[in-house]
């Protein structure tokens, strides 16, 4: 990358893509438990299904910096562990194993076979494995197939042979699967078309007659080569193969799935065929043929079955009956094929059946589903169709099979996993007046689409919420003896007293505990083996197990202002600024240290760390004073209360906590001092366990209230609960062990403490006003919370009301019956009983019909009602395309909603009969829309925008300015500015940025005196623009449909000339350059994030953060681009990125620099996702890179984490 670039951005992913392109099942950890591995774009993720709770959790997710095209699981004979084979765009085959001990993927083999990139003749598109794990076949879409033999050597390590070729030129591959042949030579079945004759025949006759064949390739293990063993023509529509069990379990062979047929084929058996049953109903077209889009085979003891899914989402159960011999044993010869309706689930890209009785559906769009099998559909009265009734040749006439869809009976949904794929538009706005803005997006397709609100926070599970007699100041929980598993008491401190509640089946007040109830409490602790301690302003109460009470009174005219305790030590600060320190003797009594330590100012807070395992005391005491300092005092018997180090702060400390937490830098656990300030700032600093020095301070702003800190534990790990105007949790990320600080999606609390009882083993107790709340935190994996509002059809665009927290979406679905047509069919008098049942579309989809559109406009309230408030359906086969809120100057600046629609639209090739622009008025503070009028246009409007009190519309390749009239819109001005089709508009001042569907962007200036639109600068590269946003007056950021992000800047001179006063004649007469505008845009930054950007905007994501560019991708990705401020940072991250490219090379073998430069060389961009892999490196590699950069490891990690935490999550 040329360092001469004047602009640099840092690219980060906030939410990785959620669409799953493929999922595989296997015992990847080497235990009995099955895991699911999924591929999403460039991410490989391993999930752990928990059959006891019916939940799925992510164990590990890793970016492989390459496109994962295909995955396969295989296991060597006799082993108990599955390996993963990855086919990617690197031109290499990769074999990876999952290491459960280190929670990492480990690459075992990387074999190069061709060029990188996704090409027609480079293998990687198809991958199949022999069921016994002896070989794998990797194939390209055309010509090339390679077989690798897999084996193990004397050390029991996996080995891979050099590739054996099975190439056949001018052959297209449609599907590929490994045959189950037991331990005979491995055979792979392939669906192929040979197009040699089509190529040479100009009449097209050969294309009409071309045959699709099922071909068997046999790997001869003895001779070590591959032969084409058997070939037979199959139905021309066939597109999918499924392996049938062989050996002792079944007849072997394959199921070939095509349009309206499923056929069993094998080299030594007859063909058996069943059609795919069609839905029966008034709204269904009885002639429409279905095809199979996904399928899975599952074997049980002595039996097997298939679940196949049609494009409606219906699952069919397919079984094979075999001929039996005289003894009633199956012979391996097929008798018939049977099919019956099973259930309906969302359309899947992959189906997985787990041995524990669950079904995982990786949905094509919307949330992924995890089902539990209730029964296997054997005993229901569904009609079963078998191959005896249907001819084996699909060209012969037959009667189609029909069924009535119904609600789920065989599977039961236990968990829905959030997925925002496809994500079509997004806006960042703060509608709830919180510290940080929320992200609002529209995603999904058809009836499963939704409007989602994303908030930064952790999900909190509320257990108890009860009101107290008055407002408490603090709360603690305590055990009675050291070995108790659960807490026994909740101690509440009020201004004038203390209340003790016992924890049991119910929580009730107790009075005989030995606690002083007439004074407020400062600290409660279980001390030693079986004693309790209570610190109150006038002294310390030491309550022994036999209820004897020892009281240490405070010296006269003084009181205790701060206290800290652990199980062996107590330290208190007096109002005179003295610190008194106690330690527990061998007999269990508290011994006061002789000297008191005077501090310079008033002590505001104290902290003792926990006693480390195997020690008798915590080494250090942290003391915070109102002179804005924190001092570390030694508690060593030789140097008790001596000053070890001091740290100056920006404001007085309000809370301190010394805690050991897991640490990614050292790999083990490190002692930290957490500091909360009165200004609402939180600091975390490393406390050296030997010298007591403080180093590596990281800060975060929590909110305007003073910060309070409490030690809690979540998922068995220590964590810190930080309370300010919001509640935050500081914890170690389960995967990377990096420190995370995330707000809780919960009411703001004033005080908190750990809580453990039989009902809730790991929870927290907190105070909110006059209420006592008990809650727990279940998930630490995702720190973005989603709320979802269902929509009717696929959302296309949405817009926010300029004043109220409301959104307006336009939705449309192609080839779908509109509500009016559907109602007309249902009202038909000839409806047969049972055919008129309307099924819920969110489960069964809408009835399909060629050429029909269903479309509507929704008013969505995501804040108060959390629902859609109004639905306006469009009639006459119109489909909404775009939407804008425009205030018209001619109507005294009243804002109207403008919607663009197209009539009888065909998507490809593009055609339509007309376009319209609808105008709606806002009523009831925007909650209702009233139709005013509509204006006909020659083409459907593809972009609308408010511009200087009027409406600017992109209609075809023209730009038009409209004003609002009484009966329709009035055209004021029009110009043809782009070659093909306007797809986006942005504006500032008199400048309009117009994006073309395939010719990048054009800057247009509007000249008021002349009423003219003049294009003055355009681009050199033909970019297929999907979204744009203005970064400043000269610069625009955009994304294209090949998955690139870029920043373009207008030359300073051209920009100034365009804004000169006058008629703009100098722009019109300036010489055109290569049939375009007179000037050209300069490329500032370019990056390939590997998802198609669908929205871009400049905004802030955290309170007090800098402006960043937030982009969203079609597969559900959320990413940001952060501008660098200093040259020094750029150089640092550039060098770090360079080292990581070498040391942490991408797992699938793709070159990182070439990957990020897929279409255009990467420019002015640093890949933050790669930089963040630094913390996962081995310690020696970290040290080496740190040495090269001349920094410490901690310093590098702090810089990487600051880049993220200052601007995002």
Tab-separated table of C-alpha atoms in Angstrom, residues 534-844:
chain	number	residue	atom	x	y	z
A	534	UNK	CA	-20.215	-6.098	59.999
A	535	UNK	CA	-18.606	-2.685	59.606
A	536	UNK	CA	-20.795	0.256	60.659
A	537	UNK	CA	-19.883	3.959	61.114
A	538	UNK	CA	-19.124	3.532	64.852
A	539	UNK	CA	-17.179	0.283	64.829
A	540	UNK	CA	-16.600	-3.273	63.646
A	541	UNK	CA	-18.763	-6.156	64.855
A	542	UNK	CA	-17.149	-9.589	64.772
A	543	UNK	CA	-19.865	-12.274	65.107
A	544	UNK	CA	-18.545	-15.740	66.043
A	545	UNK	CA	-20.261	-19.017	65.116
A	546	UNK	CA	-21.554	-19.423	68.694
A	547	UNK	CA	-23.126	-15.917	68.466
A	548	UNK	CA	-20.484	-14.305	70.701
A	549	UNK	CA	-19.984	-10.734	69.479
A	550	UNK	CA	-16.674	-8.833	69.687
A	551	UNK	CA	-16.968	-5.095	69.042
A	552	UNK	CA	-14.119	-2.801	68.038
A	553	UNK	CA	-15.253	0.753	68.814
A	554	UNK	CA	-14.016	3.769	66.844
A	555	UNK	CA	-11.850	6.331	68.734
A	556	UNK	CA	-13.874	9.256	70.117
A	557	UNK	CA	-15.283	11.982	67.819
A	558	UNK	CA	-14.481	9.961	64.753
A	559	UNK	CA	-16.410	7.632	62.506
A	560	UNK	CA	-15.637	5.128	59.757
A	561	UNK	CA	-16.087	6.598	56.256
A	562	UNK	CA	-14.858	3.725	54.077
A	563	UNK	CA	-14.204	0.030	54.595
A	564	UNK	CA	-12.949	-2.971	52.679
A	565	UNK	CA	-12.763	-6.631	53.674
A	566	UNK	CA	-11.778	-10.071	52.482
A	567	UNK	CA	-11.942	-13.448	54.229
A	568	UNK	CA	-8.819	-12.745	56.386
A	569	UNK	CA	-8.289	-8.957	56.420
A	570	UNK	CA	-10.215	-5.768	57.200
A	571	UNK	CA	-9.178	-2.151	56.534
A	572	UNK	CA	-11.194	0.908	57.504
A	573	UNK	CA	-10.668	4.640	56.928
A	574	UNK	CA	-11.651	7.101	59.655
A	575	UNK	CA	-13.087	10.571	59.184
A	576	UNK	CA	-9.741	11.965	60.421
A	577	UNK	CA	-7.967	10.539	57.367
A	578	UNK	CA	-6.384	7.606	59.252
A	579	UNK	CA	-6.335	4.035	58.012
A	580	UNK	CA	-6.717	1.175	60.501
A	581	UNK	CA	-5.715	-2.298	59.380
A	582	UNK	CA	-6.758	-5.661	60.921
A	583	UNK	CA	-5.661	-9.195	60.174
A	584	UNK	CA	-7.122	-12.459	61.439
A	585	UNK	CA	-5.100	-14.388	64.039
A	586	UNK	CA	-4.677	-18.148	64.112
A	587	UNK	CA	-7.440	-18.376	66.748
A	588	UNK	CA	-9.918	-16.552	64.511
A	589	UNK	CA	-9.888	-13.187	66.302
A	590	UNK	CA	-9.153	-9.876	64.567
A	591	UNK	CA	-5.805	-8.275	65.515
A	592	UNK	CA	-5.319	-4.552	64.927
A	593	UNK	CA	-2.003	-3.436	63.429
A	594	UNK	CA	-0.277	-1.142	65.953
A	595	UNK	CA	0.197	1.964	63.837
A	596	UNK	CA	-2.478	3.901	62.025
A	597	UNK	CA	-1.520	5.390	58.672
A	598	UNK	CA	-2.402	9.090	58.114
A	599	UNK	CA	-3.410	10.021	54.551
A	600	UNK	CA	-3.016	13.508	53.070
A	601	UNK	CA	-6.699	14.019	52.238
A	602	UNK	CA	-10.073	12.518	53.048
A	603	UNK	CA	-10.274	8.860	52.035
A	604	UNK	CA	-13.131	8.230	49.589
A	605	UNK	CA	-12.710	4.503	48.932
A	606	UNK	CA	-10.587	1.451	49.785
A	607	UNK	CA	-10.000	-1.970	48.269
A	608	UNK	CA	-8.329	-5.215	49.357
A	609	UNK	CA	-7.939	-7.940	46.786
A	610	UNK	CA	-9.148	-11.489	47.428
A	611	UNK	CA	-6.685	-13.697	49.310
A	612	UNK	CA	-4.826	-15.682	46.612
A	613	UNK	CA	-4.967	-19.488	46.756
A	614	UNK	CA	-2.476	-20.869	49.291
A	615	UNK	CA	-1.637	-17.442	50.855
A	616	UNK	CA	-2.649	-15.944	54.180
A	617	UNK	CA	-3.132	-12.359	53.037
A	618	UNK	CA	-3.699	-10.100	50.063
A	619	UNK	CA	-0.475	-8.195	49.360
A	620	UNK	CA	-1.869	-4.740	48.710
A	621	UNK	CA	-4.400	-2.194	49.882
A	622	UNK	CA	-5.568	0.454	47.410
A	623	UNK	CA	-6.590	3.809	48.898
A	624	UNK	CA	-8.421	6.546	46.980
A	625	UNK	CA	-8.378	10.107	48.306
A	626	UNK	CA	-10.271	13.264	47.414
A	627	UNK	CA	-7.040	14.841	46.120
A	628	UNK	CA	-7.631	12.714	42.948
A	629	UNK	CA	-5.004	10.080	43.689
A	630	UNK	CA	-4.913	6.333	44.265
A	631	UNK	CA	-2.145	4.939	46.465
A	632	UNK	CA	-1.076	1.328	46.745
A	633	UNK	CA	-0.022	0.368	50.297
A	634	UNK	CA	1.893	-2.792	51.118
A	635	UNK	CA	0.406	-5.252	53.667
A	636	UNK	CA	3.594	-7.300	53.970
A	637	UNK	CA	4.495	-7.860	57.689
A	638	UNK	CA	7.935	-6.287	57.038
A	639	UNK	CA	6.564	-3.121	55.408
A	640	UNK	CA	2.971	-2.794	56.575
A	641	UNK	CA	1.070	0.246	55.198
A	642	UNK	CA	4.134	1.543	53.357
A	643	UNK	CA	3.523	3.427	50.116
A	644	UNK	CA	4.343	1.319	47.042
A	645	UNK	CA	3.053	3.481	44.186
A	646	UNK	CA	0.669	6.311	43.425
A	647	UNK	CA	-1.448	7.224	40.435
A	648	UNK	CA	-2.851	10.672	39.723
A	649	UNK	CA	-6.404	10.788	38.316
A	650	UNK	CA	-8.529	13.389	36.514
A	651	UNK	CA	-11.137	13.424	39.280
A	652	UNK	CA	-11.618	11.957	42.774
A	653	UNK	CA	-12.056	8.164	42.846
A	654	UNK	CA	-15.515	6.970	43.925
A	655	UNK	CA	-14.789	3.214	43.920
A	656	UNK	CA	-11.834	0.819	43.816
A	657	UNK	CA	-11.563	-2.907	43.300
A	658	UNK	CA	-8.458	-5.107	43.151
A	659	UNK	CA	-9.230	-8.249	41.152
A	660	UNK	CA	-7.392	-11.030	39.368
A	661	UNK	CA	-8.869	-11.610	35.900
A	662	UNK	CA	-7.944	-13.808	32.900
A	663	UNK	CA	-5.662	-11.903	30.564
A	664	UNK	CA	-4.911	-12.406	26.869
A	665	UNK	CA	-1.433	-10.823	27.147
A	666	UNK	CA	0.056	-13.153	29.737
A	667	UNK	CA	-2.153	-16.116	28.852
A	668	UNK	CA	-2.879	-16.680	32.560
A	669	UNK	CA	-4.489	-14.412	35.102
A	670	UNK	CA	-3.317	-10.902	36.036
A	671	UNK	CA	-4.005	-8.643	39.015
A	672	UNK	CA	-5.916	-5.503	38.015
A	673	UNK	CA	-6.947	-2.414	39.901
A	674	UNK	CA	-10.333	-1.165	38.680
A	675	UNK	CA	-11.014	2.497	39.458
A	676	UNK	CA	-14.307	4.384	39.204
A	677	UNK	CA	-14.263	8.193	39.300
A	678	UNK	CA	-16.825	10.759	40.429
A	679	UNK	CA	-16.828	12.059	36.828
A	680	UNK	CA	-18.284	8.736	35.591
A	681	UNK	CA	-15.023	7.496	34.067
A	682	UNK	CA	-13.843	3.925	34.571
A	683	UNK	CA	-10.124	2.999	34.549
A	684	UNK	CA	-8.512	-0.417	34.521
A	685	UNK	CA	-4.850	-0.629	35.348
A	686	UNK	CA	-2.445	-3.546	35.823
A	687	UNK	CA	-1.143	-3.955	39.387
A	688	UNK	CA	2.280	-5.608	39.468
A	689	UNK	CA	2.108	-8.490	41.979
A	690	UNK	CA	5.778	-8.111	42.963
A	691	UNK	CA	6.513	-4.377	43.043
A	692	UNK	CA	3.023	-2.910	43.441
A	693	UNK	CA	3.573	-0.626	40.427
A	694	UNK	CA	0.571	0.489	38.345
A	695	UNK	CA	0.858	0.343	34.539
A	696	UNK	CA	-1.112	0.051	31.275
A	697	UNK	CA	-4.159	2.154	32.137
A	698	UNK	CA	-7.255	1.875	29.928
A	699	UNK	CA	-10.193	4.251	30.331
A	700	UNK	CA	-13.852	4.229	29.334
A	701	UNK	CA	-16.605	6.793	29.937
A	702	UNK	CA	-19.611	5.103	31.582
A	703	UNK	CA	-22.014	7.989	32.098
A	704	UNK	CA	-22.485	11.279	33.964
A	705	UNK	CA	-23.018	9.749	37.449
A	706	UNK	CA	-20.157	8.702	39.777
A	707	UNK	CA	-19.015	5.153	39.011
A	708	UNK	CA	-19.384	2.370	41.601
A	709	UNK	CA	-17.649	-0.987	41.195
A	710	UNK	CA	-18.573	-4.446	42.518
A	711	UNK	CA	-16.827	-7.784	42.203
A	712	UNK	CA	-19.167	-10.426	40.740
A	713	UNK	CA	-18.756	-13.708	38.912
A	714	UNK	CA	-20.341	-14.674	35.582
A	715	UNK	CA	-20.014	-18.117	34.007
A	716	UNK	CA	-17.477	-19.079	36.695
A	717	UNK	CA	-15.120	-16.212	35.779
A	718	UNK	CA	-14.512	-13.061	37.850
A	719	UNK	CA	-16.166	-9.948	36.432
A	720	UNK	CA	-16.708	-6.356	37.526
A	721	UNK	CA	-20.136	-4.729	37.737
A	722	UNK	CA	-19.738	-0.987	37.087
A	723	UNK	CA	-22.703	1.253	37.880
A	724	UNK	CA	-23.164	4.829	36.655
A	725	UNK	CA	-26.172	6.267	34.781
A	726	UNK	CA	-26.261	2.775	33.155
A	727	UNK	CA	-25.164	-0.607	34.476
A	728	UNK	CA	-22.051	-2.092	32.803
A	729	UNK	CA	-20.285	-5.437	33.086
A	730	UNK	CA	-16.529	-5.834	32.605
A	731	UNK	CA	-15.600	-9.428	31.731
A	732	UNK	CA	-13.200	-11.528	29.676
A	733	UNK	CA	-14.460	-12.491	26.233
A	734	UNK	CA	-15.076	-16.286	26.275
A	735	UNK	CA	-13.181	-16.796	22.981
A	736	UNK	CA	-10.327	-14.280	22.877
A	737	UNK	CA	-9.926	-13.585	26.643
A	738	UNK	CA	-9.817	-9.864	25.787
A	739	UNK	CA	-11.363	-7.545	28.386
A	740	UNK	CA	-14.844	-6.365	27.339
A	741	UNK	CA	-16.963	-3.664	28.947
A	742	UNK	CA	-20.593	-3.889	27.864
A	743	UNK	CA	-23.718	-2.143	29.183
A	744	UNK	CA	-26.500	-4.323	30.565
A	745	UNK	CA	-29.880	-4.054	28.895
A	746	UNK	CA	-31.449	-3.343	32.276
A	747	UNK	CA	-32.701	-0.612	34.598
A	748	UNK	CA	-29.910	1.577	36.063
A	749	UNK	CA	-28.858	0.173	39.471
A	750	UNK	CA	-27.428	2.035	42.474
A	751	UNK	CA	-25.654	-0.883	44.160
A	752	UNK	CA	-24.912	-4.504	43.368
A	753	UNK	CA	-23.545	-7.740	44.806
A	754	UNK	CA	-23.095	-11.400	43.887
A	755	UNK	CA	-26.006	-13.720	44.660
A	756	UNK	CA	-26.081	-17.503	44.817
A	757	UNK	CA	-28.948	-19.748	45.906
A	758	UNK	CA	-30.378	-23.136	44.968
A	759	UNK	CA	-32.803	-21.592	42.498
A	760	UNK	CA	-30.236	-19.243	40.950
A	761	UNK	CA	-26.688	-20.533	41.386
A	762	UNK	CA	-24.960	-17.591	39.709
A	763	UNK	CA	-26.851	-14.337	39.848
A	764	UNK	CA	-26.588	-10.784	41.115
A	765	UNK	CA	-28.636	-8.714	43.480
A	766	UNK	CA	-29.049	-4.976	42.949
A	767	UNK	CA	-30.922	-1.929	44.175
A	768	UNK	CA	-32.937	0.282	41.864
A	769	UNK	CA	-34.700	3.080	43.745
A	770	UNK	CA	-36.921	1.378	46.336
A	771	UNK	CA	-36.778	-2.019	44.617
A	772	UNK	CA	-34.618	-5.047	45.239
A	773	UNK	CA	-33.807	-6.903	42.043
A	774	UNK	CA	-32.238	-10.310	41.536
A	775	UNK	CA	-31.047	-11.129	38.010
A	776	UNK	CA	-28.569	-13.273	36.092
A	777	UNK	CA	-26.597	-12.935	32.855
A	778	UNK	CA	-26.793	-16.004	30.620
A	779	UNK	CA	-25.008	-15.101	27.385
A	780	UNK	CA	-21.652	-13.370	27.099
A	781	UNK	CA	-21.108	-14.310	23.447
A	782	UNK	CA	-23.037	-11.563	21.657
A	783	UNK	CA	-23.016	-7.964	22.829
A	784	UNK	CA	-25.680	-6.754	20.388
A	785	UNK	CA	-29.280	-7.213	21.495
A	786	UNK	CA	-31.967	-7.582	18.859
A	787	UNK	CA	-35.647	-6.758	19.010
A	788	UNK	CA	-37.713	-7.828	16.048
A	789	UNK	CA	-41.016	-6.582	14.594
A	790	UNK	CA	-42.500	-8.823	11.847
A	791	UNK	CA	-43.217	-7.272	8.431
A	792	UNK	CA	-45.488	-8.564	5.650
A	793	UNK	CA	-43.256	-8.774	2.565
A	794	UNK	CA	-39.585	-8.339	1.651
A	795	UNK	CA	-38.664	-4.798	2.769
A	796	UNK	CA	-36.958	-2.692	0.077
A	797	UNK	CA	-36.266	0.728	1.639
A	798	UNK	CA	-37.290	2.631	4.734
A	799	UNK	CA	-37.247	6.196	5.975
A	800	UNK	CA	-37.514	7.872	9.368
A	801	UNK	CA	-40.044	10.524	10.327
A	802	UNK	CA	-38.131	13.830	10.653
A	803	UNK	CA	-39.508	14.533	14.178
A	804	UNK	CA	-41.164	11.472	15.739
A	805	UNK	CA	-39.572	8.061	16.509
A	806	UNK	CA	-41.378	6.319	13.647
A	807	UNK	CA	-40.248	4.572	10.485
A	808	UNK	CA	-41.998	3.945	7.172
A	809	UNK	CA	-41.092	0.860	5.129
A	810	UNK	CA	-41.949	-0.111	1.556
A	811	UNK	CA	-42.213	-3.843	0.976
A	812	UNK	CA	-42.805	-5.917	-2.148
A	813	UNK	CA	-42.600	-9.565	-3.213
A	814	UNK	CA	-42.434	-10.858	-6.764
A	815	UNK	CA	-44.415	-13.876	-8.082
A	816	UNK	CA	-46.654	-13.670	-5.002
A	817	UNK	CA	-50.446	-13.313	-4.891
A	818	UNK	CA	-51.598	-9.937	-3.599
A	819	UNK	CA	-54.161	-9.782	-0.762
A	820	UNK	CA	-56.976	-8.727	-3.127
A	821	UNK	CA	-56.413	-11.596	-5.596
A	822	UNK	CA	-56.113	-14.087	-2.755
A	823	UNK	CA	-59.415	-12.894	-1.235
A	824	UNK	CA	-61.119	-13.169	-4.633
A	825	UNK	CA	-60.012	-16.825	-4.962
A	826	UNK	CA	-61.134	-17.661	-1.417
A	827	UNK	CA	-64.586	-16.105	-1.954
A	828	UNK	CA	-65.145	-18.315	-5.004
A	829	UNK	CA	-68.377	-20.303	-4.501
A	830	UNK	CA	-66.926	-23.545	-5.912
A	831	UNK	CA	-64.344	-23.975	-3.100
A	832	UNK	CA	-64.232	-27.603	-1.956
A	833	UNK	CA	-64.334	-28.075	1.810
A	834	UNK	CA	-60.795	-28.180	3.243
A	835	UNK	CA	-59.228	-26.344	0.292
A	836	UNK	CA	-60.132	-22.909	1.616
A	837	UNK	CA	-57.920	-23.123	4.697
A	838	UNK	CA	-55.618	-20.082	4.988
A	839	UNK	CA	-52.254	-21.051	6.418
A	840	UNK	CA	-50.159	-18.602	8.479
A	841	UNK	CA	-47.734	-17.136	5.888
A	842	UNK	CA	-44.833	-16.713	8.381
A	843	UNK	CA	-44.600	-20.519	8.502
A	844	UNK	CA	-45.886	-21.600	5.094
